[in-house]
Coordinates of N, CA and C in Angstrom, one line a residue:
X1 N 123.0 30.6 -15.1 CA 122.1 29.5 -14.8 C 120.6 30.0 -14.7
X2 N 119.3 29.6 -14.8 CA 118.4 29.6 -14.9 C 117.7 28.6 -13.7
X3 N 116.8 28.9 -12.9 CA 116.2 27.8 -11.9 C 115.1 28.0 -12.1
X4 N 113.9 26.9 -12.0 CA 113.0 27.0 -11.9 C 112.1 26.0 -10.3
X5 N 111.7 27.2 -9.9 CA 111.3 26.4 -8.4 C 109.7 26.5 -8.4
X6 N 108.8 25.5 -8.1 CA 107.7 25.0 -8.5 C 107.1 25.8 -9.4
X7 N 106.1 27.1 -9.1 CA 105.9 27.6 -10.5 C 106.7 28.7 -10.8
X8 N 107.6 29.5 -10.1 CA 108.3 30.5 -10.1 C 109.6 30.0 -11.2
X9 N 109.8 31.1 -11.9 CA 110.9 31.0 -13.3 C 112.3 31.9 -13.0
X10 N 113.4 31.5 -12.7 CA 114.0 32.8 -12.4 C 115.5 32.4 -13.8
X11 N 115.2 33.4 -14.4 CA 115.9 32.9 -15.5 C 117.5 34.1 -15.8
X12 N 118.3 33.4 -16.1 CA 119.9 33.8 -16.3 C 120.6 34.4 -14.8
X13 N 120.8 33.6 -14.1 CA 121.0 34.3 -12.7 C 122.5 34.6 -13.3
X14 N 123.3 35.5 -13.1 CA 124.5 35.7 -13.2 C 125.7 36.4 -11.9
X15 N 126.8 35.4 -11.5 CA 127.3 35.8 -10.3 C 128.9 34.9 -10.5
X16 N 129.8 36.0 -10.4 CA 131.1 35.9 -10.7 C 132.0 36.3 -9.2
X17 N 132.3 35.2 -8.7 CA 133.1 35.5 -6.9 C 133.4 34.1 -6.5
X18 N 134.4 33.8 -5.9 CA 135.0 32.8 -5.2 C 133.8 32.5 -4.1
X19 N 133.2 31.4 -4.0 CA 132.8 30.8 -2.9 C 133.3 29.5 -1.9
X20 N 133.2 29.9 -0.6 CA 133.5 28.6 -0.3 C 133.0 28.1 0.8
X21 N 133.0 26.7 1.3 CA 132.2 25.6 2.2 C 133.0 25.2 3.3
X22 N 132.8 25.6 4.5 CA 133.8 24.8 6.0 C 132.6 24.8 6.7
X23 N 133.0 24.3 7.7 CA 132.4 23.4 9.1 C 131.0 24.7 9.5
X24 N 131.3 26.1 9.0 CA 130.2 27.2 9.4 C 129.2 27.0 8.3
X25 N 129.2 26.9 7.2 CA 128.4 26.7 6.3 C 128.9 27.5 4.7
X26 N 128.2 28.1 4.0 CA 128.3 28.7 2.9 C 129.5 30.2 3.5
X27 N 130.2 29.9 2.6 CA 130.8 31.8 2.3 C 130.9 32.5 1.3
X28 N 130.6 33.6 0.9 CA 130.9 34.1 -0.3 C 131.2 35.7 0.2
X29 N 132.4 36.2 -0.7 CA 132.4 37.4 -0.3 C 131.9 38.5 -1.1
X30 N 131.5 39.9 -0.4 CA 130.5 40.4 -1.4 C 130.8 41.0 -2.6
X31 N 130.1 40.6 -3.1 CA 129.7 40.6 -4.9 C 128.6 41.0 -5.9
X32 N 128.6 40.9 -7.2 CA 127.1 41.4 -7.7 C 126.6 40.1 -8.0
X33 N 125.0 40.5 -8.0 CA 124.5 39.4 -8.8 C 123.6 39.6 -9.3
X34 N 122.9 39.0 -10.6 CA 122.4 39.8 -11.5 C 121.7 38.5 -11.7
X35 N 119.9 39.0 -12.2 CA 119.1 38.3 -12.8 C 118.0 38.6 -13.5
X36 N 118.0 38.2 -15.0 CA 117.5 38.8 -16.3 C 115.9 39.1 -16.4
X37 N 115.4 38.4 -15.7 CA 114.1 38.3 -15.3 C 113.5 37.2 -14.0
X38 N 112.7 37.4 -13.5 CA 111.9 36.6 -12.7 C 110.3 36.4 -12.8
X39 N 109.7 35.6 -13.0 CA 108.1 35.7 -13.3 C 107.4 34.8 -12.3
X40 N 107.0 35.5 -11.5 CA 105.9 35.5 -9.9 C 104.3 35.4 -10.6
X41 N 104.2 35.7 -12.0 CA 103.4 36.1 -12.1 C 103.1 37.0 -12.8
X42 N 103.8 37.9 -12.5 CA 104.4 39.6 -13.1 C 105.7 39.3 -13.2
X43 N 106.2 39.5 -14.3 CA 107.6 39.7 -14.5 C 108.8 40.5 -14.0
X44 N 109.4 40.2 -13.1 CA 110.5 41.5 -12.9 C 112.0 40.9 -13.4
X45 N 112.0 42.1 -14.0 CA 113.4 42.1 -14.6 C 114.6 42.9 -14.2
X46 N 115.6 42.7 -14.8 CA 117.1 43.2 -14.7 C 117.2 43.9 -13.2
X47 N 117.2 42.8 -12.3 CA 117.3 42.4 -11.1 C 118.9 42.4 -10.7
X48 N 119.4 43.4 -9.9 CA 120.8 42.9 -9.4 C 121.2 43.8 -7.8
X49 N 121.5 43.1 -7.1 CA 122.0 43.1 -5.9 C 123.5 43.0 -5.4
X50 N 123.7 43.4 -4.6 CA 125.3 43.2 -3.9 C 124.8 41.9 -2.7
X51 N 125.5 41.0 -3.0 CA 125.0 39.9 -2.2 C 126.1 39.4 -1.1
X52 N 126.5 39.1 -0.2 CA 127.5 38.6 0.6 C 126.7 37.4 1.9
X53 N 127.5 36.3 2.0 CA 126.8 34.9 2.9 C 128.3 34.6 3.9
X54 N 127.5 34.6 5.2 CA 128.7 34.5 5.9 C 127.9 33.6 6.9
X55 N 128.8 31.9 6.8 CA 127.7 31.2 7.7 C 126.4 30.7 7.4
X56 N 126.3 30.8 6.0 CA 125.3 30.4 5.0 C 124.3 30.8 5.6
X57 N 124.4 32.4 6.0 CA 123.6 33.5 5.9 C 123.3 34.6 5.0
X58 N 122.4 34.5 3.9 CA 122.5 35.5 2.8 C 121.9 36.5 3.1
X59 N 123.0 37.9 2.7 CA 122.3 39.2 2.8 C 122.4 39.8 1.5
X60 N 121.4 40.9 1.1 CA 120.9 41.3 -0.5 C 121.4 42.3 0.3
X61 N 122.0 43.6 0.0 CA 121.9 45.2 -0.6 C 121.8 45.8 -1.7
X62 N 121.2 47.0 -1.6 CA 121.1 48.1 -2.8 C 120.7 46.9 -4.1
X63 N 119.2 46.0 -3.6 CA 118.7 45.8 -4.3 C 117.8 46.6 -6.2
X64 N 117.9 46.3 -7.0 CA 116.8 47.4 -7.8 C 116.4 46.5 -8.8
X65 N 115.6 46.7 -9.5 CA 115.2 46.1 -10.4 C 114.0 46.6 -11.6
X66 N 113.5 46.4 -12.7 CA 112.3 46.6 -13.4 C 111.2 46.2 -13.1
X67 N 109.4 46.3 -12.9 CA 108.4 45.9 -13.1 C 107.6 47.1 -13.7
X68 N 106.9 46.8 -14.1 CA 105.7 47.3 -14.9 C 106.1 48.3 -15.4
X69 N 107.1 48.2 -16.3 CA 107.8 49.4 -17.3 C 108.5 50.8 -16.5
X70 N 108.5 50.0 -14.9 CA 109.7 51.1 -14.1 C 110.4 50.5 -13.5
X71 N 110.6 50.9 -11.8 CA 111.8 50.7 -11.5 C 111.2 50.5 -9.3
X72 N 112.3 49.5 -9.0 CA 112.0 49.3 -7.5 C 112.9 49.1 -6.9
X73 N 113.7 49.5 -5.6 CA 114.9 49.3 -5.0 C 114.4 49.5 -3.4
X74 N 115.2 48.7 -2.7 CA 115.5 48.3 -1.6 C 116.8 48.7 -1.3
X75 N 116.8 48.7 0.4 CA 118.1 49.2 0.6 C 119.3 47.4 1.2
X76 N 118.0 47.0 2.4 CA 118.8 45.8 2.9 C 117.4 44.7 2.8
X77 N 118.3 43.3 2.4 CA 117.3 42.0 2.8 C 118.2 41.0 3.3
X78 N 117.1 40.8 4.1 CA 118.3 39.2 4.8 C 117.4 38.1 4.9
X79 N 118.1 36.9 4.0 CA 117.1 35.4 3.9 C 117.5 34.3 4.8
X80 N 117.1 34.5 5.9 CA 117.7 33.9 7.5 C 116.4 33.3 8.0
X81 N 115.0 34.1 7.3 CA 114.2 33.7 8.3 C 113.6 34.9 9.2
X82 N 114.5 36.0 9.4 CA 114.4 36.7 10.6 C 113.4 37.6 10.3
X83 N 112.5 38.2 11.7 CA 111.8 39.6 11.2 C 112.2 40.6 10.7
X84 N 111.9 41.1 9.5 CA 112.7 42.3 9.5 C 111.8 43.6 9.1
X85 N 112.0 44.7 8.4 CA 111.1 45.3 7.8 C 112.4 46.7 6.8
X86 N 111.7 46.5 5.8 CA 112.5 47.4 4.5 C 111.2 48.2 4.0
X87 N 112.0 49.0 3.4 CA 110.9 49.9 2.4 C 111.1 50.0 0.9
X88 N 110.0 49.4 -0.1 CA 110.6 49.4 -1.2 C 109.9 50.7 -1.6
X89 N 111.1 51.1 -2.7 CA 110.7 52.6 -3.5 C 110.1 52.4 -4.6
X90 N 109.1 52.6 -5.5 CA 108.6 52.4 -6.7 C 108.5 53.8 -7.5
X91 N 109.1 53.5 -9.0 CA 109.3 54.6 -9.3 C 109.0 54.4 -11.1
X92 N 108.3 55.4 -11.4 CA 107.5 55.3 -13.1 C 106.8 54.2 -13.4
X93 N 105.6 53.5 -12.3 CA 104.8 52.6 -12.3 C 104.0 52.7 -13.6
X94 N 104.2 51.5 -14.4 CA 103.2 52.1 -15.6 C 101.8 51.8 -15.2
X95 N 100.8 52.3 -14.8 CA 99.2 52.3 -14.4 C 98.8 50.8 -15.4
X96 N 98.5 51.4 -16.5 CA 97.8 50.3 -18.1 C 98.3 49.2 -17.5
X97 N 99.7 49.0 -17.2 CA 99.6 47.5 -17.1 C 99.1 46.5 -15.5
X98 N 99.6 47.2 -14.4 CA 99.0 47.2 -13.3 C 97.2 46.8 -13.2
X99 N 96.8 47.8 -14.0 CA 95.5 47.9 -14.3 C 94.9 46.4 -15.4
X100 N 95.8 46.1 -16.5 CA 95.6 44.5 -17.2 C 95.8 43.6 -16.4
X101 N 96.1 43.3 -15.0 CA 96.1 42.1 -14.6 C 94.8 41.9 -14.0
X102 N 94.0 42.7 -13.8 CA 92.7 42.4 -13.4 C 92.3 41.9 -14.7
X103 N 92.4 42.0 -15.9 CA 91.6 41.5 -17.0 C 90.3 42.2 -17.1
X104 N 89.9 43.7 -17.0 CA 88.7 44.1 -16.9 C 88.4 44.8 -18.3
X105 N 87.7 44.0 -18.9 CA 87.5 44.5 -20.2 C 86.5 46.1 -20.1
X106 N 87.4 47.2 -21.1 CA 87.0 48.1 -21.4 C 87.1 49.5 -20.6
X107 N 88.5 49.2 -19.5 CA 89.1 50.1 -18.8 C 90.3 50.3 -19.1
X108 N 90.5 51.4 -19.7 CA 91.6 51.7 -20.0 C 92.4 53.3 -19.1
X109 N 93.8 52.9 -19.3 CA 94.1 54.4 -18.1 C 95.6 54.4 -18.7
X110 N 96.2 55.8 -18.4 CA 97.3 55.9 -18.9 C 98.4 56.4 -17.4
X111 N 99.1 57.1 -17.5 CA 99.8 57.8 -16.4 C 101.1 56.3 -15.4
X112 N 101.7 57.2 -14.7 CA 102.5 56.4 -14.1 C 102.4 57.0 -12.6
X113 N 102.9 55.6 -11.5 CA 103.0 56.4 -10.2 C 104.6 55.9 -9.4
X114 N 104.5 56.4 -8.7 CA 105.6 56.4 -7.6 C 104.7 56.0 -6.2
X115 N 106.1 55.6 -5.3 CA 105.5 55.1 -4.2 C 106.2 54.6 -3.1
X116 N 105.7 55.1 -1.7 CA 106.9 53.5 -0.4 C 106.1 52.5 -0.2
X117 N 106.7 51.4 0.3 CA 106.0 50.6 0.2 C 106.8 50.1 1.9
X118 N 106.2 49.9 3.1 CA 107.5 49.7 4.0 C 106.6 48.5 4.6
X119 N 107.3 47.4 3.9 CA 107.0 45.8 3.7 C 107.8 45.3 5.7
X120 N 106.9 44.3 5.7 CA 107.5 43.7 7.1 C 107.2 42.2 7.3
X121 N 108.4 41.3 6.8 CA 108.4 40.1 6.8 C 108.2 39.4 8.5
X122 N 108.0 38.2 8.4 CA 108.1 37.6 9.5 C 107.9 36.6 9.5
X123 N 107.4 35.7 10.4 CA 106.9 34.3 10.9 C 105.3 34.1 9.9
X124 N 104.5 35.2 10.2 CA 103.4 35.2 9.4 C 102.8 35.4 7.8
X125 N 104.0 35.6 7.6 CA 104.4 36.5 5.8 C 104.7 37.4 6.0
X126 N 104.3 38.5 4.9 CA 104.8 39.3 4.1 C 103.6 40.8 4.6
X127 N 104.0 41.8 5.2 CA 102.7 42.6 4.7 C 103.0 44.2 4.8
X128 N 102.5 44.7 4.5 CA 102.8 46.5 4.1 C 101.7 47.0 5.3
X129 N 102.1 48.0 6.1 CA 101.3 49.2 6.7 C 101.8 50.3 6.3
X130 N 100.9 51.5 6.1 CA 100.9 52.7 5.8 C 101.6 53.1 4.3
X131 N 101.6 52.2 3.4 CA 102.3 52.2 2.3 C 101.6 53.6 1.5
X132 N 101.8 54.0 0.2 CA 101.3 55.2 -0.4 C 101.7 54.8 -1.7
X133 N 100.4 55.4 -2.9 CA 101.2 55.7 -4.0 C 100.8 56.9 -5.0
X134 N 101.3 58.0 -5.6 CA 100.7 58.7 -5.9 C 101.5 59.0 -7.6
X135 N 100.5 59.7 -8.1 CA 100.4 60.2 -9.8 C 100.3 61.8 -9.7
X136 N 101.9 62.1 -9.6 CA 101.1 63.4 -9.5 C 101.2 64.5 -11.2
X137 N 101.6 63.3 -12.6 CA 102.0 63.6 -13.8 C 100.5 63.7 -14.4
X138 N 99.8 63.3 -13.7 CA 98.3 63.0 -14.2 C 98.3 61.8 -15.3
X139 N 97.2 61.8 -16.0 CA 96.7 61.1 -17.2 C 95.6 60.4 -17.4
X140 N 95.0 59.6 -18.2 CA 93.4 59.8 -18.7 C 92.8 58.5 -18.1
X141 N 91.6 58.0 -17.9 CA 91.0 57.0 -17.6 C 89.5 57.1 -18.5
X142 N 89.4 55.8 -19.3 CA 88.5 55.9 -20.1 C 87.8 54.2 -19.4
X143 N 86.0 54.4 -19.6 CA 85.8 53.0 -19.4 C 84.3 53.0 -20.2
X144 N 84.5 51.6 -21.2 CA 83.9 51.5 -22.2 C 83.0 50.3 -21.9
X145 N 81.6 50.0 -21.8 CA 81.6 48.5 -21.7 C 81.9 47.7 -21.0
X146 N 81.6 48.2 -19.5 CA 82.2 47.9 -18.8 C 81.7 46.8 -18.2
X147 N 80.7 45.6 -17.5 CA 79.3 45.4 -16.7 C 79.6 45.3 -15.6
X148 N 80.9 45.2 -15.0 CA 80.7 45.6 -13.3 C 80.7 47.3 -12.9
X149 N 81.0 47.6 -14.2 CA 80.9 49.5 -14.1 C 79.8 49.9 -14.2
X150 N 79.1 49.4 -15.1 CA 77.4 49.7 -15.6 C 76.8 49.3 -14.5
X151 N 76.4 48.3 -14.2 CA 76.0 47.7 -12.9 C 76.0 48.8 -11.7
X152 N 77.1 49.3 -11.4 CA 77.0 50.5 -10.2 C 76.7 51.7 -10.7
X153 N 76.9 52.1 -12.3 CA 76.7 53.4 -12.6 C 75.0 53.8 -12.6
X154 N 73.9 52.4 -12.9 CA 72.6 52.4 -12.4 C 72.5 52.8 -11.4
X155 N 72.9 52.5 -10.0 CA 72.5 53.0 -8.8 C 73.2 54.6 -8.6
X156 N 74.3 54.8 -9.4 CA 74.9 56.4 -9.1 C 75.8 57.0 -10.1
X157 N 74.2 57.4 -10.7 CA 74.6 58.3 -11.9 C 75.9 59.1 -12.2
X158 N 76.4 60.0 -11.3 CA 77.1 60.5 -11.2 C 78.4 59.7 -11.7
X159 N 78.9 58.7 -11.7 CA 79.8 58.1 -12.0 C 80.1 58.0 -13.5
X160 N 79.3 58.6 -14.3 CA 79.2 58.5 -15.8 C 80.3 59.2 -16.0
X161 N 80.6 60.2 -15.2 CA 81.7 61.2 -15.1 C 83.0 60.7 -15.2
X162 N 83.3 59.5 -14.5 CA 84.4 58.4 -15.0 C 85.3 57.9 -16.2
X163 N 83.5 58.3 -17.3 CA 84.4 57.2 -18.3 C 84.9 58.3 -19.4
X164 N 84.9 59.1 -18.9 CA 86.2 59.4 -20.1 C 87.1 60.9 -18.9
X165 N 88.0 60.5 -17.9 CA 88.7 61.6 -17.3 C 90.0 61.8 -17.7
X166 N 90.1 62.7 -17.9 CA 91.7 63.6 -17.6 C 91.9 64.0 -16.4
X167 N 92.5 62.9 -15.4 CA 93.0 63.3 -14.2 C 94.5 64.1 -13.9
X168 N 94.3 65.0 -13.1 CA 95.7 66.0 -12.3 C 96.6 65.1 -11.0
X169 N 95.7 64.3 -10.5 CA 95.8 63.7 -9.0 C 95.2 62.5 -8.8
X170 N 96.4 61.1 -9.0 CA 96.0 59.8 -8.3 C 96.6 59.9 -6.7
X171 N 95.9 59.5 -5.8 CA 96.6 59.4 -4.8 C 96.1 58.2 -3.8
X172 N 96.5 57.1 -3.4 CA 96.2 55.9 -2.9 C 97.1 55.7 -1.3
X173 N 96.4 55.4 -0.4 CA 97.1 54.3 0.6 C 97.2 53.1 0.2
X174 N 97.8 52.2 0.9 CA 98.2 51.1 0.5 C 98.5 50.2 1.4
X175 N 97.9 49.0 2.0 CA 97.7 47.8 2.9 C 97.9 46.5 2.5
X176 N 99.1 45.6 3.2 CA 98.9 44.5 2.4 C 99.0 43.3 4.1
X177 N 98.2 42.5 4.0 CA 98.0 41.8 5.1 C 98.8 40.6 4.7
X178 N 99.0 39.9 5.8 CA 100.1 38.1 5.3 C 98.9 37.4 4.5
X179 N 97.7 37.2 4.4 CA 96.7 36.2 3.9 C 97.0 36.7 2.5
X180 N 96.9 37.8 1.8 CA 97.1 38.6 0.5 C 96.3 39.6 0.1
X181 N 95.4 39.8 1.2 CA 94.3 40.9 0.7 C 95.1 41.9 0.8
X182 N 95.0 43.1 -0.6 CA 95.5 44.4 -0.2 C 94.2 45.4 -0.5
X183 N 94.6 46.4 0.5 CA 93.8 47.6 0.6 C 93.9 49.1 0.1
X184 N 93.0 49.1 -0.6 CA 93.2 50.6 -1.5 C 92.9 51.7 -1.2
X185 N 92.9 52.8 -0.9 CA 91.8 54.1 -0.6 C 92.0 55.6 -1.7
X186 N 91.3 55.4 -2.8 CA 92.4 56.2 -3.9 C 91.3 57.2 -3.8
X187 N 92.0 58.2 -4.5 CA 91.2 59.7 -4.3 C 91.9 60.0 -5.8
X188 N 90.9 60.3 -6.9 CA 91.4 60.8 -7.7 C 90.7 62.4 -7.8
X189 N 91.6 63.1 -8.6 CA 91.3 64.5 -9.2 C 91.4 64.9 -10.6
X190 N 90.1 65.6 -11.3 CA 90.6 65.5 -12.7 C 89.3 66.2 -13.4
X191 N 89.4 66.2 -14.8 CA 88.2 67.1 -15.4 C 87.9 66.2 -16.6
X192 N 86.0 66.2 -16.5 CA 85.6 65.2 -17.5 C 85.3 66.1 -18.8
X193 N 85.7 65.9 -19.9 CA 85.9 67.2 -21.1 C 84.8 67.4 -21.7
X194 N 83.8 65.9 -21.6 CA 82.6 66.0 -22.2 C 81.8 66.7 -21.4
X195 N 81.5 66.9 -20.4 CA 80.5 67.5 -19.3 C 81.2 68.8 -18.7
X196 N 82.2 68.9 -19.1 CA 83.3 70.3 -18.8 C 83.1 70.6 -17.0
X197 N 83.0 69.3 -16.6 CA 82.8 69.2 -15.2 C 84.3 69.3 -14.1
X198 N 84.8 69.5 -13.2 CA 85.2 68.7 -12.2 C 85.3 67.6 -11.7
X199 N 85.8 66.6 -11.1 CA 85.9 65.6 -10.7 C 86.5 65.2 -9.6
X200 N 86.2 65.1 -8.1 CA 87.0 64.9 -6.7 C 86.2 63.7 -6.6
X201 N 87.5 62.5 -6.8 CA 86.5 60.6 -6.8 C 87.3 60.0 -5.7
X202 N 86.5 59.5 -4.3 CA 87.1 58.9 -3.0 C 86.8 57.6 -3.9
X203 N 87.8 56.0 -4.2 CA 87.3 55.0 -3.7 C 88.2 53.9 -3.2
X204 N 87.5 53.0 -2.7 CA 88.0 52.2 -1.8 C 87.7 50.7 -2.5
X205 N 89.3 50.2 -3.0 CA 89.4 48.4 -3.2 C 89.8 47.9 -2.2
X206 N 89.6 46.6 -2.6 CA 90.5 45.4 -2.1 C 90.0 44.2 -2.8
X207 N 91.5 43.4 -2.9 CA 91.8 42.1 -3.9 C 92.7 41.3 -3.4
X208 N 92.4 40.3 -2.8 CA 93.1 38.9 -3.0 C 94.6 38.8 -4.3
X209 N 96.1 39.1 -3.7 CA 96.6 39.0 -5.0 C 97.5 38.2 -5.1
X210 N 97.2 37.1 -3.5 CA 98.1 36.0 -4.2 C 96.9 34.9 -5.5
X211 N 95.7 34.6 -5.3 CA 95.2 34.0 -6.0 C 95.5 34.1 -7.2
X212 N 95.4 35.7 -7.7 CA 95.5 36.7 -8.9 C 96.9 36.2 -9.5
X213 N 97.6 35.9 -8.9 CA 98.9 35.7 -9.6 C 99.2 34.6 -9.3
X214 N 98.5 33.5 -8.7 CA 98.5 31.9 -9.1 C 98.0 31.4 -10.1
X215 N 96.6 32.4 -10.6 CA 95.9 32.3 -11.7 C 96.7 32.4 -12.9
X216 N 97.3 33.9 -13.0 CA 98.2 34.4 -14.2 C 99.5 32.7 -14.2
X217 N 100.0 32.4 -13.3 CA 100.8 31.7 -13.6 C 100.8 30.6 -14.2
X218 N 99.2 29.9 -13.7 CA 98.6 28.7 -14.0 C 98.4 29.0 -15.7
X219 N 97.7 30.0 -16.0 CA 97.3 30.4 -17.2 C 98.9 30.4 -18.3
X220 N 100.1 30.9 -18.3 CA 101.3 31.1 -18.5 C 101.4 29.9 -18.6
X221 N 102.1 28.8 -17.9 CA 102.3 27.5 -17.4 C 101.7 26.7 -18.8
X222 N 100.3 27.0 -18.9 CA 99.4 26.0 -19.9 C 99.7 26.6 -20.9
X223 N 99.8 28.1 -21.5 CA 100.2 28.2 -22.6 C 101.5 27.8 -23.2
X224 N 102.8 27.9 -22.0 CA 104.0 27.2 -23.2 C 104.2 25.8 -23.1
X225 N 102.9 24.7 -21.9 CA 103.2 23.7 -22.5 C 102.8 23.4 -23.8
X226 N 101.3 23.9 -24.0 CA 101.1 24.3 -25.5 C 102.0 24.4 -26.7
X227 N 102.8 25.1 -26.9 CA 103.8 25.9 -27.4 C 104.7 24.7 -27.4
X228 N 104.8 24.0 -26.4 CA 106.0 23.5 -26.6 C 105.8 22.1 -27.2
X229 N 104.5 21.4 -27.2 CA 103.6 20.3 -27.6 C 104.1 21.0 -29.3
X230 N 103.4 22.1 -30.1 CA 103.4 22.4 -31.0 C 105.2 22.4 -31.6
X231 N 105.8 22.8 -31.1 CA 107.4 22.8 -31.1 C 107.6 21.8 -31.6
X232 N 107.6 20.7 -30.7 CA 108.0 19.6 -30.8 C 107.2 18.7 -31.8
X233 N 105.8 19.0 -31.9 CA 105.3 18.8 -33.3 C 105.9 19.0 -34.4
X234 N 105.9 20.1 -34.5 CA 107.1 20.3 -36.3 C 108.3 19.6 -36.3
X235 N 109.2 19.4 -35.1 CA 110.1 19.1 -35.3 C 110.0 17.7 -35.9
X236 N 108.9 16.7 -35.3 CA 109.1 15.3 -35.7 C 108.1 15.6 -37.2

């Protein structure tokens, strides 16, 4: 089956187990359950869990799944409502694409990272303390035409050094608060080939990323009703 809950898409859920309904609520005994993709915004795929509901209380184990051309797993989730806190693992993060949801023309980066991520649900949302992620396979960051790049490379020259690096060392903290702002503190390491220089770069984001992925969805949304106006054009 496939559900779609307001803008969230969760498509081919698949789950094979006897369930059943008495006076306590939902039961199912534990089972797999598998689903092909989901799109938040960002896509995650081939999603599957050991799931079991007792009292039409759902618990997830030995979660994993795909995003950004890797991989993420969890050990326990429980959808009751309750506080809880898990650590997601992230593993062969592809950077390039991470880096395309900002839409920043003329930044380009290669490399992949790993990461914990030790998430703590509650009453208030969703938020990460002391999270980490690091590159320690290296790879290149090029930035071309940039104008929020240019703009600060006026005030500090030095930064010219940026647009074309072969980095050794990404390494980031990582903060995510219930409102959606997350917090960056990356430190890269690396050698610019044209200036045959060094490179030790401290810096510090932060981004709003529920907006960022209300936007991507809203944008998504309008394109296949498009698509699907045109569809249904040829057909008649």
């Amino acid at each position: 089956v496939s559900v779609k809950y307001q803008d969230y898409m969760f498509n081919d859920i698949t789950y094979q187990t006897p369930l059943r309904f008495d006076s306590a609520g939902l039961q199912l005994t534990e089972s797999i359950i598998y689903v092909d993709s989901v799109d938040v915004g960002v896509t995650i795929e081939q999603v599957e869990a050991s799931v079991i509901a007792k009292d039409s209380v759902l618990r997830f184990t030995q979660v994993q799944g795909e995003i950004f051309n890797g991989r993420f797993s969890l050990a326990d989730l429980w959808l009751d409502g309750r506080e809880q806190q898990f650590n997601i693992n992230i593993q062969n993060i592809n950077l390039a694409q991470v880096i395309a949801l900002q839409q920043q023309p003329g930044i380009q980066i290669t490399g992949n990272i790993d990461g914990d991520l030790p998430l703590i649900m509650g009453t208030q949302g969703i938020s990460i303390e002391d999270g980490w992620v690091s590159s320690l396979t290296g790879g290149k960051l090029t930035i071309i035409d940039n104008p929020s790049f240019d703009s600060i490379k006026v005030q500090q020259p030095d930064l010219a050094l940026l647009e074309n690096l072969d980095f050794s060392q990404l390494e980031s903290s990582v903060k995510l608060n219930p409102d959606g702002w997350v917090f960056f503190d990356f430190s890269i390491k690396g050698n610019n080939p044209d200036e045959k220089r060094g490179v030790n770069f401290n810096y510090s984001h932060q981004e709003n990323i529920f907006p960022l992925l209300e936007s991507i969805r809203l944008v998504k949304s309008i394109e296949n009703t498009i698509e699907q106006k045109i569809t249904q054009g040829d057909k008649k």
